[in-house]
Amino acid sequence: MIAGYYAVDYQVHSFRSHDGSASIAEHCERAVAIGLDEIGFSEHKDFDPCDPVVDYFHYDAYLREIEAARQVWGDRLRIRAGVEIDYQKRFEEEIAAFLETYAFDFVLGSVHYVDGVLIMTPEYNRDRTQQQAYSDYFAAVIDSVRSGLFDVVAHLEYANRRGLAAWGPYDPEAYRDLLEVLFEEMIARGVALEINTAGLHHGLGTTYPVEATVALYAHKGGRYISIGSDAHHPDQLAHAYPHAVEMALRQGFTEVCTWEGRRRLAKPFSS
């Protein structure tokens, strides 16, 4: 237990992601040491043929490492095999075929690119206003949910990672209409919202999404919360986990979602 809470981290990247900097075994060893109850590996899987890492992920090797880790730490740590899909609408058929072929415990949907361009970069922003830059991002996230492919919307408002430097302060109220549509679609499909603490170790001083957005999700009737650190190194595991839990509790959530074989489960934050 971490700070008295049931402790999970459902966004963790190992060497099986192109940008990971530790093995699955090293992450599990650290997870046990800090008192995690569950760890969810969410290795990157990309589909854009223009991306130099498009073929990096190797499912069979990944599963072998997951099974080896379960043999060593499975009596002390629940180890889940997930994937983070880099969603672009034009690759929906390829994503669906991939998920029909390969089994996972959970699937995160994330938007890093819109129409092949990395969000909030100078190229992306060149012909957009701030309103359009964020609106196009949110529209892509809505498309990802409508696809029916994902269990979790990962790091919503990740656009802030570069957007704050490009455009200045961000106010979710300016995008309330789009966020309400997004949450209605998520709620209709039982898709969870991730509270991702990476913004706190990216130096932004906030989670993805900000608390006001989590509050809107709760206000719309959202029930399902996932928590992840976006750890790419064991030192980042469960970063600011109590902060994320306390945010969820303030908004009326009492359980954190977990998954097994794409089946959503739930654990009370505290007994």
Tab-separated table of C-alpha atoms in Angstrom:
chain	number	residue	atom	x	y	z
A	1	MET	CA	0.000	0.000	0.000
A	2	ILE	CA	1.151	3.561	-0.765
A	3	ALA	CA	-0.008	6.146	1.761
A	4	GLY	CA	-2.760	3.767	2.831
A	5	TYR	CA	-4.264	3.429	-0.652
A	6	TYR	CA	-4.637	0.468	-2.955
A	7	ALA	CA	-1.754	1.298	-5.269
A	8	VAL	CA	-1.703	0.774	-9.019
A	9	ASP	CA	0.208	2.171	-11.953
A	10	TYR	CA	-1.483	1.416	-15.262
A	11	GLN	CA	0.802	3.314	-17.596
A	12	VAL	CA	4.345	1.924	-17.495
A	13	HIS	CA	6.827	1.594	-20.373
A	14	SER	CA	9.802	-0.777	-20.475
A	15	PHE	CA	12.478	-1.470	-23.077
A	16	ARG	CA	9.608	-3.043	-25.056
A	17	SER	CA	8.638	0.544	-25.904
A	18	HIS	CA	11.018	2.458	-28.145
A	19	ASP	CA	11.487	5.140	-25.481
A	20	GLY	CA	11.635	2.914	-22.388
A	21	SER	CA	14.765	2.911	-20.263
A	22	ALA	CA	14.423	-0.219	-18.099
A	23	SER	CA	13.358	-3.840	-18.352
A	24	ILE	CA	10.048	-5.264	-17.208
A	25	ALA	CA	11.943	-7.078	-14.471
A	26	GLU	CA	13.519	-3.843	-13.225
A	27	HIS	CA	10.143	-2.133	-13.088
A	28	CYS	CA	8.612	-5.050	-11.174
A	29	GLU	CA	11.452	-5.121	-8.683
A	30	ARG	CA	10.944	-1.422	-8.028
A	31	ALA	CA	7.155	-1.821	-7.858
A	32	VAL	CA	7.466	-4.404	-5.093
A	33	ALA	CA	9.976	-2.260	-3.229
A	34	ILE	CA	7.662	0.784	-3.144
A	35	GLY	CA	4.532	-1.205	-2.314
A	36	LEU	CA	2.557	-1.244	-5.559
A	37	ASP	CA	-0.317	-3.729	-5.605
A	38	GLU	CA	-0.657	-3.783	-9.413
A	39	ILE	CA	1.479	-2.724	-12.339
A	40	GLY	CA	0.133	-2.362	-15.853
A	41	PHE	CA	2.657	-2.320	-18.673
A	42	SER	CA	1.382	-0.248	-21.596
A	43	GLU	CA	3.994	-0.534	-24.308
A	44	HIS	CA	3.741	1.800	-27.283
A	45	LYS	CA	2.309	0.438	-30.506
A	46	ASP	CA	2.364	2.762	-33.518
A	47	PHE	CA	0.787	2.327	-36.955
A	48	ASP	CA	1.963	5.254	-39.063
A	49	PRO	CA	4.420	3.887	-41.655
A	50	CYS	CA	6.182	7.267	-41.632
A	51	ASP	CA	7.089	6.752	-37.971
A	52	PRO	CA	10.619	5.290	-37.670
A	53	VAL	CA	9.540	3.147	-34.687
A	54	VAL	CA	6.374	1.781	-36.309
A	55	ASP	CA	7.618	-1.833	-36.148
A	56	TYR	CA	9.463	-1.616	-32.828
A	57	PHE	CA	6.935	-3.432	-30.615
A	58	HIS	CA	7.347	-7.236	-30.531
A	59	TYR	CA	4.351	-8.927	-28.916
A	60	ASP	CA	5.770	-12.419	-28.385
A	61	ALA	CA	8.957	-11.148	-26.748
A	62	TYR	CA	6.847	-8.836	-24.574
A	63	LEU	CA	4.622	-11.665	-23.370
A	64	ARG	CA	7.636	-13.847	-22.587
A	65	GLU	CA	9.005	-11.116	-20.335
A	66	ILE	CA	5.615	-10.586	-18.687
A	67	GLU	CA	5.296	-14.301	-17.935
A	68	ALA	CA	8.848	-14.471	-16.593
A	69	ALA	CA	8.105	-11.526	-14.295
A	70	ARG	CA	4.925	-13.191	-13.039
A	71	GLN	CA	6.942	-16.255	-12.111
A	72	VAL	CA	9.236	-14.148	-9.933
A	73	TRP	CA	6.940	-11.469	-8.472
A	74	GLY	CA	3.433	-12.775	-9.129
A	75	ASP	CA	2.836	-13.696	-5.496
A	76	ARG	CA	3.487	-10.090	-4.432
A	77	LEU	CA	2.395	-8.022	-7.423
A	78	ARG	CA	-0.367	-8.272	-10.013
A	79	ILE	CA	1.311	-7.793	-13.380
A	80	ARG	CA	-0.921	-6.804	-16.300
A	81	ALA	CA	0.032	-6.831	-19.971
A	82	GLY	CA	-1.360	-3.810	-21.772
A	83	VAL	CA	-0.645	-1.651	-24.778
A	84	GLU	CA	-0.839	2.051	-25.571
A	85	ILE	CA	-2.109	2.592	-29.094
A	86	ASP	CA	-1.122	5.790	-30.866
A	87	TYR	CA	-4.504	6.556	-32.448
A	88	GLN	CA	-5.073	8.213	-35.786
A	89	LYS	CA	-8.464	7.716	-37.413
A	90	ARG	CA	-6.982	6.652	-40.755
A	91	PHE	CA	-5.434	3.581	-39.095
A	92	GLU	CA	-8.573	2.277	-37.367
A	93	GLU	CA	-8.749	-0.876	-39.510
A	94	GLU	CA	-5.114	-1.745	-38.798
A	95	ILE	CA	-5.584	-1.110	-35.070
A	96	ALA	CA	-8.706	-3.306	-34.983
A	97	ALA	CA	-6.906	-6.139	-36.784
A	98	PHE	CA	-3.978	-5.888	-34.375
A	99	LEU	CA	-6.236	-6.075	-31.320
A	100	GLU	CA	-8.133	-9.017	-32.781
A	101	THR	CA	-4.840	-10.856	-33.265
A	102	TYR	CA	-3.095	-10.124	-29.968
A	103	ALA	CA	-4.531	-10.478	-26.463
A	104	PHE	CA	-4.010	-7.846	-23.777
A	105	ASP	CA	-5.341	-7.161	-20.312
A	106	PHE	CA	-6.115	-3.540	-21.190
A	107	VAL	CA	-5.746	-1.116	-24.078
A	108	LEU	CA	-4.998	2.597	-23.734
A	109	GLY	CA	-5.954	4.962	-26.532
A	110	SER	CA	-3.797	8.057	-26.877
A	111	VAL	CA	-3.568	10.915	-29.378
A	112	HIS	CA	-0.111	12.257	-30.127
A	113	TYR	CA	-0.633	13.113	-33.808
A	114	VAL	CA	-3.456	14.676	-35.813
A	115	ASP	CA	-3.323	13.972	-39.564
A	116	GLY	CA	0.244	12.763	-39.203
A	117	VAL	CA	1.532	15.874	-37.428
A	118	LEU	CA	2.726	15.874	-33.818
A	119	ILE	CA	0.316	17.981	-31.804
A	120	MET	CA	1.295	21.475	-30.699
A	121	THR	CA	4.535	21.557	-32.664
A	122	PRO	CA	5.262	24.617	-34.845
A	123	GLU	CA	4.151	22.646	-37.906
A	124	TYR	CA	0.857	21.716	-36.223
A	125	ASN	CA	0.206	25.247	-34.934
A	126	ARG	CA	1.223	27.096	-38.108
A	127	ASP	CA	-2.255	27.425	-39.614
A	128	ARG	CA	-4.268	27.110	-36.414
A	129	THR	CA	-5.417	29.430	-33.669
A	130	GLN	CA	-5.126	28.250	-30.083
A	131	GLN	CA	-8.824	27.340	-30.114
A	132	GLN	CA	-8.453	25.318	-33.296
A	133	ALA	CA	-5.264	23.608	-32.133
A	134	TYR	CA	-6.937	22.236	-29.012
A	135	SER	CA	-10.295	21.630	-30.717
A	136	ASP	CA	-8.702	19.456	-33.408
A	137	TYR	CA	-6.935	17.472	-30.701
A	138	PHE	CA	-10.163	16.903	-28.759
A	139	ALA	CA	-11.999	15.927	-31.937
A	140	ALA	CA	-9.386	13.220	-32.526
A	141	VAL	CA	-9.834	11.942	-28.964
A	142	ILE	CA	-13.597	11.788	-29.525
A	143	ASP	CA	-12.965	9.762	-32.685
A	144	SER	CA	-10.762	7.379	-30.710
A	145	VAL	CA	-13.574	6.685	-28.253
A	146	ARG	CA	-16.185	6.299	-30.979
A	147	SER	CA	-13.972	3.673	-32.608
A	148	GLY	CA	-14.826	1.305	-29.737
A	149	LEU	CA	-11.241	0.042	-29.665
A	150	PHE	CA	-10.054	1.261	-26.268
A	151	ASP	CA	-10.575	0.668	-22.559
A	152	VAL	CA	-9.034	3.927	-21.359
A	153	VAL	CA	-8.552	7.455	-22.670
A	154	ALA	CA	-4.886	7.995	-21.835
A	155	HIS	CA	-3.401	11.314	-20.722
A	156	LEU	CA	-6.296	13.493	-21.873
A	157	GLU	CA	-5.035	17.075	-22.422
A	158	TYR	CA	-1.577	15.734	-23.233
A	159	ALA	CA	-1.660	18.573	-25.771
A	160	ASN	CA	-0.680	20.772	-22.815
A	161	ARG	CA	2.823	19.290	-22.811
A	162	ARG	CA	3.761	21.595	-25.694
A	163	GLY	CA	0.593	23.659	-25.819
A	164	LEU	CA	1.349	25.649	-22.691
A	165	ALA	CA	4.646	26.867	-24.144
A	166	ALA	CA	3.089	27.504	-27.542
A	167	TRP	CA	-0.133	29.192	-26.479
A	168	GLY	CA	0.095	30.084	-22.804
A	169	PRO	CA	-2.421	29.210	-20.058
A	170	TYR	CA	-4.995	26.524	-20.760
A	171	ASP	CA	-8.611	26.739	-19.585
A	172	PRO	CA	-10.756	23.636	-20.166
A	173	GLU	CA	-13.886	25.772	-19.958
A	174	ALA	CA	-13.052	27.070	-23.445
A	175	TYR	CA	-13.516	23.509	-24.747
A	176	ARG	CA	-16.401	22.483	-22.519
A	177	ASP	CA	-18.697	21.582	-25.420
A	178	LEU	CA	-16.134	19.174	-26.882
A	179	LEU	CA	-15.279	17.720	-23.487
A	180	GLU	CA	-18.960	17.111	-22.765
A	181	VAL	CA	-19.343	15.246	-26.061
A	182	LEU	CA	-16.215	13.242	-25.271
A	183	PHE	CA	-17.458	12.273	-21.825
A	184	GLU	CA	-20.897	11.337	-23.131
A	185	GLU	CA	-19.231	9.002	-25.632
A	186	MET	CA	-16.942	7.535	-22.962
A	187	ILE	CA	-19.775	6.971	-20.525
A	188	ALA	CA	-21.929	5.307	-23.195
A	189	ARG	CA	-19.119	2.843	-23.953
A	190	GLY	CA	-17.781	2.309	-20.425
A	191	VAL	CA	-14.401	3.817	-21.295
A	192	ALA	CA	-12.312	4.942	-18.320
A	193	LEU	CA	-10.593	8.286	-17.845
A	194	GLU	CA	-6.948	8.152	-16.861
A	195	ILE	CA	-5.477	10.545	-14.321
A	196	ASN	CA	-1.928	10.650	-15.601
A	197	THR	CA	0.690	12.194	-13.311
A	198	ALA	CA	3.373	12.656	-15.990
A	199	GLY	CA	2.736	16.397	-16.163
A	200	LEU	CA	4.017	16.599	-12.609
A	201	HIS	CA	7.349	15.030	-13.554
A	202	HIS	CA	7.367	16.863	-16.908
A	203	GLY	CA	7.535	20.081	-14.904
A	204	LEU	CA	4.092	21.401	-15.901
A	205	GLY	CA	2.748	21.317	-12.377
A	206	THR	CA	-0.476	19.566	-13.342
A	207	THR	CA	-1.856	16.174	-14.234
A	208	TYR	CA	-3.266	15.116	-17.598
A	209	PRO	CA	-6.105	16.087	-17.466
A	210	VAL	CA	-6.362	19.011	-15.051
A	211	GLU	CA	-8.632	18.598	-12.054
A	212	ALA	CA	-11.363	20.823	-13.513
A	213	THR	CA	-11.676	18.349	-16.382
A	214	VAL	CA	-11.869	15.401	-13.980
A	215	ALA	CA	-14.623	17.321	-12.167
A	216	LEU	CA	-16.540	17.769	-15.441
A	217	TYR	CA	-16.263	14.033	-16.145
A	218	ALA	CA	-17.728	13.318	-12.705
A	219	HIS	CA	-20.461	15.933	-13.225
A	220	LYS	CA	-21.470	14.262	-16.495
A	221	GLY	CA	-21.829	10.936	-14.680
A	222	GLY	CA	-18.421	9.381	-15.355
A	223	ARG	CA	-17.606	6.516	-13.009
A	224	TYR	CA	-14.370	4.911	-14.159
A	225	ILE	CA	-10.930	6.221	-13.227
A	226	SER	CA	-7.550	4.756	-14.113
A	227	ILE	CA	-4.269	6.084	-12.712
A	228	GLY	CA	-0.887	5.967	-14.408
A	229	SER	CA	2.468	7.681	-14.055
A	230	ASP	CA	3.613	7.223	-17.666
A	231	ALA	CA	6.816	5.853	-16.167
A	232	HIS	CA	9.606	5.177	-18.633
A	233	HIS	CA	12.089	4.490	-15.823
A	234	PRO	CA	11.502	2.723	-12.478
A	235	ASP	CA	12.243	5.930	-10.570
A	236	GLN	CA	9.026	7.371	-12.047
A	237	LEU	CA	6.772	4.506	-10.964
A	238	ALA	CA	3.647	5.633	-9.095
A	239	HIS	CA	4.894	9.228	-9.232
A	240	ALA	CA	2.539	11.450	-7.188
A	241	TYR	CA	0.100	8.571	-6.760
A	242	PRO	CA	-1.431	10.007	-3.542
A	243	HIS	CA	-1.947	13.309	-5.378
A	244	ALA	CA	-3.945	11.535	-8.105
A	245	VAL	CA	-5.977	9.536	-5.581
A	246	GLU	CA	-6.808	12.611	-3.533
A	247	MET	CA	-7.946	14.389	-6.698
A	248	ALA	CA	-10.211	11.454	-7.549
A	249	LEU	CA	-11.624	11.353	-4.034
A	250	ARG	CA	-12.376	15.088	-4.096
A	251	GLN	CA	-14.465	14.504	-7.219
A	252	GLY	CA	-16.434	11.675	-5.625
A	253	PHE	CA	-14.613	8.637	-7.017
A	254	THR	CA	-14.044	5.855	-4.513
A	255	GLU	CA	-12.530	3.136	-6.732
A	256	VAL	CA	-9.671	2.761	-9.166
A	257	CYS	CA	-10.132	0.621	-12.257
A	258	THR	CA	-8.007	-2.419	-12.991
A	259	TRP	CA	-8.225	-4.884	-15.878
A	260	GLU	CA	-7.726	-8.526	-16.689
A	261	GLY	CA	-8.278	-9.890	-20.185
A	262	ARG	CA	-10.015	-6.632	-21.252
A	263	ARG	CA	-12.471	-7.088	-18.368
A	264	ARG	CA	-12.756	-3.997	-16.197
A	265	LEU	CA	-12.496	-4.557	-12.453
A	266	ALA	CA	-12.386	-2.089	-9.572
A	267	LYS	CA	-10.616	-1.731	-6.253
A	268	PRO	CA	-11.573	0.693	-3.461
A	269	PHE	CA	-8.904	3.323	-2.987
A	270	SER	CA	-8.910	2.519	0.703
A	271	SER	CA	-10.455	-0.225	2.800
